[in-house]
Short mmCIF file of C-alpha atoms in Angstrom, two decimals:
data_model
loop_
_atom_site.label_atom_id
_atom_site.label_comp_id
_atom_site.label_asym_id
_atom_site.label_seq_id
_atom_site.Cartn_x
_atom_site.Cartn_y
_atom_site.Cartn_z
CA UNK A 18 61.82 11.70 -85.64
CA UNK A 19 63.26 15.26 -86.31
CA UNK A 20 67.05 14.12 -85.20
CA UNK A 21 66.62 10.91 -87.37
CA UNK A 22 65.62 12.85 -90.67
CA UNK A 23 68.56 15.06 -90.65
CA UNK A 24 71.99 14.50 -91.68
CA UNK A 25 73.74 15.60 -89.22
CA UNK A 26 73.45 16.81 -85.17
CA UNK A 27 74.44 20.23 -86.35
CA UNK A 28 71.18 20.30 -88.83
CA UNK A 29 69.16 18.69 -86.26
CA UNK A 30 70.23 21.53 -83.89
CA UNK A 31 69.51 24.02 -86.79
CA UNK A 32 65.60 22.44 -86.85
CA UNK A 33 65.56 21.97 -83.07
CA UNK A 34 65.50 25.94 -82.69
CA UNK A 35 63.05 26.09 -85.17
CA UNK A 36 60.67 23.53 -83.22
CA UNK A 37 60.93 26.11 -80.62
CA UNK A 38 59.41 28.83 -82.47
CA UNK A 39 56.30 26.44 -82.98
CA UNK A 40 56.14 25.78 -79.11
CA UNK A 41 56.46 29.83 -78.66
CA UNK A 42 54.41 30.77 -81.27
CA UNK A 43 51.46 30.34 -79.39
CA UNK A 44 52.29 32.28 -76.29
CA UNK A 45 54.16 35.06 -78.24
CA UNK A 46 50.64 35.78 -80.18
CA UNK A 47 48.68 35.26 -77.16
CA UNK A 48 50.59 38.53 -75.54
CA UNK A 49 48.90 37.83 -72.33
CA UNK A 50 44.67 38.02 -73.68
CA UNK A 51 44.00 34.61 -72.78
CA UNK A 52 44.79 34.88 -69.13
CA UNK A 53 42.83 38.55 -69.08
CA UNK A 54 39.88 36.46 -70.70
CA UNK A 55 40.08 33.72 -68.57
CA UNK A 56 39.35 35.92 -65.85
CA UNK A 57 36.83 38.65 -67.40
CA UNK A 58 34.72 35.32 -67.96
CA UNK A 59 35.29 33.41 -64.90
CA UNK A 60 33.94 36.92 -63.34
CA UNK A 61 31.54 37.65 -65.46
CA UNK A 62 32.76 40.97 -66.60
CA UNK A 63 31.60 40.79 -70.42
CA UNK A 64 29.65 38.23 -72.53
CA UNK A 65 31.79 35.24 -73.15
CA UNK A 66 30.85 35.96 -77.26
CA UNK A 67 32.21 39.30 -77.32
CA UNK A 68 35.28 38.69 -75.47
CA UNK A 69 36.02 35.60 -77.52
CA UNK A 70 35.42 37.64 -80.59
CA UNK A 71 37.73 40.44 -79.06
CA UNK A 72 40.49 37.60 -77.95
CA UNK A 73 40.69 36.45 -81.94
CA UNK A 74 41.05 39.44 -82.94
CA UNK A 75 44.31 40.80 -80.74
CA UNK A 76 45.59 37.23 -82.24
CA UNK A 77 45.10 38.59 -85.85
CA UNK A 78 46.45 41.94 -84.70
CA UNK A 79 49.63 39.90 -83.14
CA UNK A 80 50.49 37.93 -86.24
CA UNK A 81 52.87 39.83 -87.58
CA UNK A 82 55.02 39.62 -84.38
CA UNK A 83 54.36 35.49 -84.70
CA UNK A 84 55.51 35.42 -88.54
CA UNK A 85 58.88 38.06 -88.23
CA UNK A 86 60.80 35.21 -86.24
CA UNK A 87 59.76 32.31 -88.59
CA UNK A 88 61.21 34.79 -91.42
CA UNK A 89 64.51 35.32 -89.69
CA UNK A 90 65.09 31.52 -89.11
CA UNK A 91 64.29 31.39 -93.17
CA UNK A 92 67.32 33.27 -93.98
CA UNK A 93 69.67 30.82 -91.74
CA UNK A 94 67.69 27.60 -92.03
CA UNK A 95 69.39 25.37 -95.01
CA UNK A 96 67.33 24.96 -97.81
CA UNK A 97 66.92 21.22 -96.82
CA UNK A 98 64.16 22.29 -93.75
CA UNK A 99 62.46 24.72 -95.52
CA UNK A 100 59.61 22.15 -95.82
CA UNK A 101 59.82 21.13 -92.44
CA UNK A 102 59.73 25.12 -90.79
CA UNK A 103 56.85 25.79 -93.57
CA UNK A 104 54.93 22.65 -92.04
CA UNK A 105 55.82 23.92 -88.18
CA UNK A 106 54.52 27.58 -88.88
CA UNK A 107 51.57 26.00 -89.80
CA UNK A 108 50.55 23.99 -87.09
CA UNK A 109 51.96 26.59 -84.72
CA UNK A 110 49.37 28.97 -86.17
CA UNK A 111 46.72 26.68 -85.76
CA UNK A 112 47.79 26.08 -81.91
CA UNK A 113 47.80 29.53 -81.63
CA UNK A 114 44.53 30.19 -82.45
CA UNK A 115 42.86 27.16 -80.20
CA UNK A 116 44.76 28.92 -76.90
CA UNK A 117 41.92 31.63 -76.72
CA UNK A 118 38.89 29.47 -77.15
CA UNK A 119 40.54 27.20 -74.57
CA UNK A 120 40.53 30.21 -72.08
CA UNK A 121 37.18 31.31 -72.96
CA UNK A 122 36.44 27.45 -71.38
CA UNK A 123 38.22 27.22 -68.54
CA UNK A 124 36.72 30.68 -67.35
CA UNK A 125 33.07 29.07 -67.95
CA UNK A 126 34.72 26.17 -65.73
CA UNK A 127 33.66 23.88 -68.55
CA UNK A 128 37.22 22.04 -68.92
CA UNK A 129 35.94 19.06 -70.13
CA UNK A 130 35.40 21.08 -74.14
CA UNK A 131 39.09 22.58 -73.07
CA UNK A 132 40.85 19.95 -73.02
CA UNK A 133 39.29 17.13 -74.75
CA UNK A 134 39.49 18.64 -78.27
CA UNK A 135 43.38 19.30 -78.31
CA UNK A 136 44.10 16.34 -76.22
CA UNK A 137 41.98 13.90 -78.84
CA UNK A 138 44.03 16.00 -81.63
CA UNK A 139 47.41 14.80 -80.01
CA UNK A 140 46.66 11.43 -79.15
CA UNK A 141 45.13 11.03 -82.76
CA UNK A 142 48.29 12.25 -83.85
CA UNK A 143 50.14 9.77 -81.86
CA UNK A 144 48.16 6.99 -82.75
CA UNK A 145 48.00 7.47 -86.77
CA UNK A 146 52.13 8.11 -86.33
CA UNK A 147 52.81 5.08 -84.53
CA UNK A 148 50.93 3.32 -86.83
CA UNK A 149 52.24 4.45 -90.27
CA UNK A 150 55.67 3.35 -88.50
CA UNK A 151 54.51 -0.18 -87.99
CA UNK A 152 52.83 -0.84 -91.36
CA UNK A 153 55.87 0.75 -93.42
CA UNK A 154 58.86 4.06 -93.01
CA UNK A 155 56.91 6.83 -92.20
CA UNK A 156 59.10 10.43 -92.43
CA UNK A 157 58.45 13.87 -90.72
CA UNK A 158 56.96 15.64 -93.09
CA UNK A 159 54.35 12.66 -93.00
CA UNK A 160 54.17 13.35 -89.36
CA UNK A 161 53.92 17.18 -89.51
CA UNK A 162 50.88 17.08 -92.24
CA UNK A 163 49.11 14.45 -90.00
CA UNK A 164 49.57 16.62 -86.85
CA UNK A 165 48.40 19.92 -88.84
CA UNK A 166 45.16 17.97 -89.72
CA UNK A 167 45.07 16.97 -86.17
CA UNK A 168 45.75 20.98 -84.76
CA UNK A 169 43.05 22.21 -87.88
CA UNK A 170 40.30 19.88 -86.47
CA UNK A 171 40.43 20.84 -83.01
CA UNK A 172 40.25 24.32 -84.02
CA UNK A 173 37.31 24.18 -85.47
CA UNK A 174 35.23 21.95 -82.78
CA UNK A 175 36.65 24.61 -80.56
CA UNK A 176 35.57 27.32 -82.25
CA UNK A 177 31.87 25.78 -83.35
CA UNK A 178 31.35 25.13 -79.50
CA UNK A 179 32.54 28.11 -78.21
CA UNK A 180 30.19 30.38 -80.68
CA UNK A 181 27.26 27.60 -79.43
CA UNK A 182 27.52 27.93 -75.78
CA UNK A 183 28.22 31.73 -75.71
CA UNK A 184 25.03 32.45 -78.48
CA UNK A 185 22.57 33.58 -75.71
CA UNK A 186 24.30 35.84 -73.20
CA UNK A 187 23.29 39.21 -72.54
CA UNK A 188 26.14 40.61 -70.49
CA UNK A 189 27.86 43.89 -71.31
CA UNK A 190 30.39 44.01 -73.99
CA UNK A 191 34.30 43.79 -73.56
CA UNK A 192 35.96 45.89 -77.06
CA UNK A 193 39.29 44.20 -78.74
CA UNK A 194 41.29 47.35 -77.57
CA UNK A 195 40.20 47.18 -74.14
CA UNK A 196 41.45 43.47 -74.03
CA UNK A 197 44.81 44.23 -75.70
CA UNK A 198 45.56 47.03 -73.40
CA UNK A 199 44.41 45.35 -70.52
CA UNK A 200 46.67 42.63 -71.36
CA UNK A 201 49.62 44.68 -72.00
CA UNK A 202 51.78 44.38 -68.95
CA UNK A 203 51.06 40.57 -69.11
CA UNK A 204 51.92 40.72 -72.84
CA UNK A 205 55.40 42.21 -71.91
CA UNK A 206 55.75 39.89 -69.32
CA UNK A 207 55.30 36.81 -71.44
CA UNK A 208 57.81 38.08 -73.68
CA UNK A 209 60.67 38.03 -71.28
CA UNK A 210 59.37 34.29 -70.50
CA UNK A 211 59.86 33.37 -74.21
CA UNK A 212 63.06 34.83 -74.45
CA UNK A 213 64.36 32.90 -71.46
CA UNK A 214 62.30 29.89 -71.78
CA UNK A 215 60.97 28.72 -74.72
CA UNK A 216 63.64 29.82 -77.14
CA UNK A 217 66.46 27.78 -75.15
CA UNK A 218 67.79 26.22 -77.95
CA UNK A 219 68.27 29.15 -80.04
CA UNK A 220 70.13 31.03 -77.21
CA UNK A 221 71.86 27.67 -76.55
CA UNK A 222 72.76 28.06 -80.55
CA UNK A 223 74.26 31.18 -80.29
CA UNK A 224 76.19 31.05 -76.87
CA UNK A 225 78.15 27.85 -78.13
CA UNK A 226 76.93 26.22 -81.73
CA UNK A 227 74.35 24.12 -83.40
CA UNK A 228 76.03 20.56 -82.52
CA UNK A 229 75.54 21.38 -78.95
CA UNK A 230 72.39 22.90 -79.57
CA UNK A 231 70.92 19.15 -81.14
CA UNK A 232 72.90 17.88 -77.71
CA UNK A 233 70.20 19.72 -75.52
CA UNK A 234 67.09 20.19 -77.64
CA UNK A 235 66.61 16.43 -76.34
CA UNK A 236 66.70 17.62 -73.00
CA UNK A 237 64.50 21.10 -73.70
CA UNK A 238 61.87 18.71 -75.22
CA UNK A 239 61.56 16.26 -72.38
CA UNK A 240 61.98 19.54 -70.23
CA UNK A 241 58.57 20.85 -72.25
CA UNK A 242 56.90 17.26 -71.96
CA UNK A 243 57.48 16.87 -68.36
CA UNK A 244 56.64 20.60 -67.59
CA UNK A 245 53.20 19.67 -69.04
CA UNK A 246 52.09 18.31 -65.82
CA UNK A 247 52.14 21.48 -63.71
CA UNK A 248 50.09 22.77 -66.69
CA UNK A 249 47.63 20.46 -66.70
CA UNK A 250 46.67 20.66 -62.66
CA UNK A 251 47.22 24.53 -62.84
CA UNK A 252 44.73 24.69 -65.87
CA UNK A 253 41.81 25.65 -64.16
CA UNK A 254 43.31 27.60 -61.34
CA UNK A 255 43.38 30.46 -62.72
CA UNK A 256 39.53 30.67 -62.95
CA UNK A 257 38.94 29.38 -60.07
CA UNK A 258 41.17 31.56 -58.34
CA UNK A 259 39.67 34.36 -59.90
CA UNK A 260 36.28 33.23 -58.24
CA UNK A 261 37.91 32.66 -54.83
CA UNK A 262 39.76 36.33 -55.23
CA UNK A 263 37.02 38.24 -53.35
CA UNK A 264 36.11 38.12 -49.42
CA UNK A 265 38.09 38.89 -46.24
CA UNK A 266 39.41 35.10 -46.05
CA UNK A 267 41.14 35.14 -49.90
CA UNK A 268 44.42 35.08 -49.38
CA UNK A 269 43.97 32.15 -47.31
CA UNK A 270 41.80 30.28 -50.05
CA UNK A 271 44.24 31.32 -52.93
CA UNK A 272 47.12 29.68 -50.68
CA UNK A 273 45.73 27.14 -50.21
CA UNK A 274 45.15 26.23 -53.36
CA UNK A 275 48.36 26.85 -54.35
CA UNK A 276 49.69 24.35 -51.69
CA UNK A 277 47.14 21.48 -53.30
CA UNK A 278 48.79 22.27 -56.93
CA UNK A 279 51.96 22.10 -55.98
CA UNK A 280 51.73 18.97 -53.82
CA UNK A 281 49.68 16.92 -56.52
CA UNK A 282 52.39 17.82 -59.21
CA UNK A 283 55.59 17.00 -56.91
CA UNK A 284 53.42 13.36 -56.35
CA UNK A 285 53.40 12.83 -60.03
CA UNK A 286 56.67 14.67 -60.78
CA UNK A 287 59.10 13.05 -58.58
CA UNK A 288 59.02 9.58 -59.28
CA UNK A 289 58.91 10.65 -63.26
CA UNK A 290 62.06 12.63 -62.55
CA UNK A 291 63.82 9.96 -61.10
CA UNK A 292 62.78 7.36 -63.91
CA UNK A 293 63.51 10.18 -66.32
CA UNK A 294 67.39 10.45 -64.43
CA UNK A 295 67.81 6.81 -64.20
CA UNK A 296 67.31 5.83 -67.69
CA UNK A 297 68.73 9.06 -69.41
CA UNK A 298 71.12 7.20 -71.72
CA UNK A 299 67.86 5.11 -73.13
CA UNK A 300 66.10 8.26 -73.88
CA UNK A 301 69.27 9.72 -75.09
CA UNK A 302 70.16 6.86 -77.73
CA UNK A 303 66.01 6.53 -78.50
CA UNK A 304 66.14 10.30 -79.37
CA UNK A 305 69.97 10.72 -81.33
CA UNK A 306 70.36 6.92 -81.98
CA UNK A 307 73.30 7.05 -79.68
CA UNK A 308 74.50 7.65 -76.25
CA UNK A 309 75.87 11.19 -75.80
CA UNK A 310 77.24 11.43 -72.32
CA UNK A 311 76.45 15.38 -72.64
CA UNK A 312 72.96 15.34 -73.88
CA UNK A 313 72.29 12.26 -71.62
CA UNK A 314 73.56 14.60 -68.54
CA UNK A 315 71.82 17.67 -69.70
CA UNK A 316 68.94 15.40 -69.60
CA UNK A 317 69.43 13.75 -66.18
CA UNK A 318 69.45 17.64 -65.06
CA UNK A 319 66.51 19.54 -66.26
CA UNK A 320 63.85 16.84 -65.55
CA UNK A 321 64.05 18.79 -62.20
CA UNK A 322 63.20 22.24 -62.87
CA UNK A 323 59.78 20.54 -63.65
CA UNK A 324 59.42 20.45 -59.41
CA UNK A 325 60.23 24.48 -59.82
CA UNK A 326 57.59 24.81 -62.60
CA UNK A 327 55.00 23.11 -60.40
CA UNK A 328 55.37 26.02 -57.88
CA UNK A 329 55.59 28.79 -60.38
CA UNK A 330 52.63 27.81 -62.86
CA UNK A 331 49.77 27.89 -60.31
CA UNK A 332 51.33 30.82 -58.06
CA UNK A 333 51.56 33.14 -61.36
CA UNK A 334 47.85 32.26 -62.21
CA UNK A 335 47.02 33.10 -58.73
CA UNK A 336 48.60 36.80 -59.23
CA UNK A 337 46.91 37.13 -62.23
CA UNK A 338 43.41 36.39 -60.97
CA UNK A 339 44.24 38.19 -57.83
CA UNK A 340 44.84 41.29 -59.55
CA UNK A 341 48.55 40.96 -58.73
CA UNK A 342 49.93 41.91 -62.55
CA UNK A 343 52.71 43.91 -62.26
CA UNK A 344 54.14 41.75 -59.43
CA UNK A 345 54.02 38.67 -61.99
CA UNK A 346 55.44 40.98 -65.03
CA UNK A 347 58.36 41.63 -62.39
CA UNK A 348 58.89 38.01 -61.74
CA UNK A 349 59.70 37.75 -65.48
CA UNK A 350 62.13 40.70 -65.46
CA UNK A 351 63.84 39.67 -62.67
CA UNK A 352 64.32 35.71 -64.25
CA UNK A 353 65.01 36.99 -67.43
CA UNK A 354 68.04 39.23 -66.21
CA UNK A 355 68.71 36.05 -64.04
CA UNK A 356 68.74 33.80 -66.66
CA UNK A 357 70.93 35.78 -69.48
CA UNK A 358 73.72 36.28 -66.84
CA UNK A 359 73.54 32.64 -66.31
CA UNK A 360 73.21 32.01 -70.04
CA UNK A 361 76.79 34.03 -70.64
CA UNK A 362 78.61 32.43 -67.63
CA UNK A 363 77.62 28.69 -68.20
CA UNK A 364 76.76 27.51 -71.53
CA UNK A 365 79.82 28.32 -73.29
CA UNK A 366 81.80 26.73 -70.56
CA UNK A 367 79.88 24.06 -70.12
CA UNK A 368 77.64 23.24 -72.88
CA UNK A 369 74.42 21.18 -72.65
CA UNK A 370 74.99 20.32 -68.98
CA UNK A 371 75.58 24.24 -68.45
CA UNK A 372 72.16 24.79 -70.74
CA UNK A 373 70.30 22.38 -67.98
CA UNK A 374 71.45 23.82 -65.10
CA UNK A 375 70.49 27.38 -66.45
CA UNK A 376 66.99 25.88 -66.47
CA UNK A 377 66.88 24.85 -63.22
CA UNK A 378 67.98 27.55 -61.69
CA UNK A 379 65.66 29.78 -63.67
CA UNK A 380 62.55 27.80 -63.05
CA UNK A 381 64.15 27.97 -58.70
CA UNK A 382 64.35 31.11 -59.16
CA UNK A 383 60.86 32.00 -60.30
CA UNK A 384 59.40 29.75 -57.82
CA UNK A 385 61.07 31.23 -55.11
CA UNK A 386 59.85 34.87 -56.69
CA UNK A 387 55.96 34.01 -57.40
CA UNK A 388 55.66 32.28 -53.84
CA UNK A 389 56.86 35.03 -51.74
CA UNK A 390 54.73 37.07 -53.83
CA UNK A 391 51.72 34.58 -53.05
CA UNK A 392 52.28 34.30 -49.14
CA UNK A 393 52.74 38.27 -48.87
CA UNK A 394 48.80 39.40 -50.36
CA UNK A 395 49.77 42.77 -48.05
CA UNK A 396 52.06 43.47 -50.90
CA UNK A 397 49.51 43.37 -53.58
CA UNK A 398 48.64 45.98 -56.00
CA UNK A 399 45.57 45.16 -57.39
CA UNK A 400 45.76 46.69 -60.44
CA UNK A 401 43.14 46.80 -62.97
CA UNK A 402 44.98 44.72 -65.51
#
């Protein structure tokens, strides 16, 4: 919808880079609190109200580092997407604010209320699109303003359920300052994973231009969709793991679970990869409303690095509960160092097929990073982050 309402693949790359602040909006605000609350609830550390309460509060506290990129992209965005970046910054801050309440839920190992409010929200979303498109033309600001209502509604059954459920605990408090600077070194961390991950497109933007930039955001965006299956089966791990943490036999229970993550996701993700590969031109001409043999390569490539992510995901939620911070903050360093030297060397060489393999090699490479780190617990830290 986004490449069809612009005039040309230069503007669509131009809008692409600003649908990737909406996707890193969320984790840029979250700084790293949701995964500290997942845990402080899923071990009872603090009442689920006050740490909720604290976790909404570090987002107001981190709004001004959400709005300062959106403000930036103002100033180079043509006057044309205005609307369209005004609509995005909303529903990004909307999405931002669900991603605590949804960790608050998984740590209670109720996932049922975490996912089925912002999974309802999207497929209502879906459904109302699709159908505007069948009765009569239906255009993306349309589609933004129904997806806003969509993002506004599940915050609020969120939020009213969360309050509900939490109303009678008597467990110690957890301050909003505690839980900031508790989350710090996972705050940096996620950071570095925006800058190498989720703002793609804008780094593909500036290494080579904005025409090649709408050649890959295709690719980034299937890359995102297809990713969202290692996030889905890793969802609760991170609780979990934070339950199975203690007791001499851990590190064997934590790899193991690991090992059942990563082979459910490489069941689902391999034969979507290869139907992804095979029919890469489709997707390519359904996206652009042509065949680009660049973005339909750069496409054919990154499905991939969603086998990497299915390693990575659970294995850095497994640090995390473990106690194992700084080892995950280092992952991030060391794939964000990585992944600019690869950035320099490849995309303006080789474009949008250079921009895929980037990803895959940074998603390998983190893998290969978090694993060791996973299968080596005599290396752990445990910090008290």
């Amino acid at each position: 919808m986004a490449a069809r309402s612009t005039d040309t693949l230069a503007e669509f790359g131009s809008l692409a880079a600003v649908q990737v602040l909406q996707i890193a909006s969320p984790a840029l605000s979250d700084f790293g609190v949701n995964s500290i609350a997942t845990r402080a609830v899923a071990q009872r550390e603090g009442a689920t109200r006050t740490i909720l309460r604290s976790a909404l509060r570090c987002r107001i506290a981190t709004f001004p580092l959400v709005l300062s990129p959106w403000l930036v992209a103002l100033l180079f965005l043509p006057t044309s997407l205005h609307i369209y970046a005004a609509l995005l910054f909303v529903s990004a801050v909307a999405q931002s604010f669900q991603q605590p309440l949804i960790a608050i839920f998984q740590g209670r190992f109720d996932f049922r209320r975490a996912a089925m409010a912002p999974t309802l929200a999207r497929a209502a979303t879906v459904a109302l699109s699709l159908t505007l498109a069948l009765i009569g033309s239906i255009s993306l600001t349309e589609v933004l303003a129904v997806t806003i209502c969509a993002d506004l509604g599940a915050l609020a059954y969120l939020l009213h359920r969360a309050l509900r459920v939490s109303r009678n605990e008597n467990l110690p408090g957890h301050s909003t300052l505690a839980l900031l600077i508790s989350a710090l070194p996972l705050g940096i961390g996620s950071l570095l994973q925006i800058a190498y991950n989720k703002l793609d497109v804008v780094w593909v933007s500036l290494a080579a231009n904005d025409s090649v930039a709408g050649l890959y955001a295709p690719a980034s965006r299937i890359q995102d969709a297809v990713a969202t299956v290692s996030s889905i089966l890793a969802a609760g791990l991170l609780a979990t793991a934070a339950r199975r943490a203690t007791g001499s036999n851990s590190a064997k229970a934590l790899l193991g679970a690991l090992h059942a993550s990563v082979v459910a996701g490489w069941a689902i993700l391999v034969p979507l990869g290869l139907t992804f590969s095979l029919f890469s031109d489709e997707l390519c001409f359904i996206v652009l409303g042509r065949v680009d043999q660049s973005a339909s390569v750069a496409i054919s490539i990154i499905v991939w690095a969603a086998l990497a992510t299915a390693v990575s995901t659970p294995a850095t939620n497994i640090l995390i509960a473990d106690g194992r911070v700084k080892i995950a903050v280092w992952a991030n360093v060391a794939t964000a160092a990585f992944a600019l030297a690869l950035t320099v060397s490849l995309i303006p060489k080789y474009g949008a097929a250079g921009a895929a393999w980037t990803a895959v090699a940074r998603e390998a490479f983190l893998a290969a990073f978090n694993y060791a780190s996973v299968c080596y617990p005599k290396r752990r830290e445990h910090d008290d982050a």
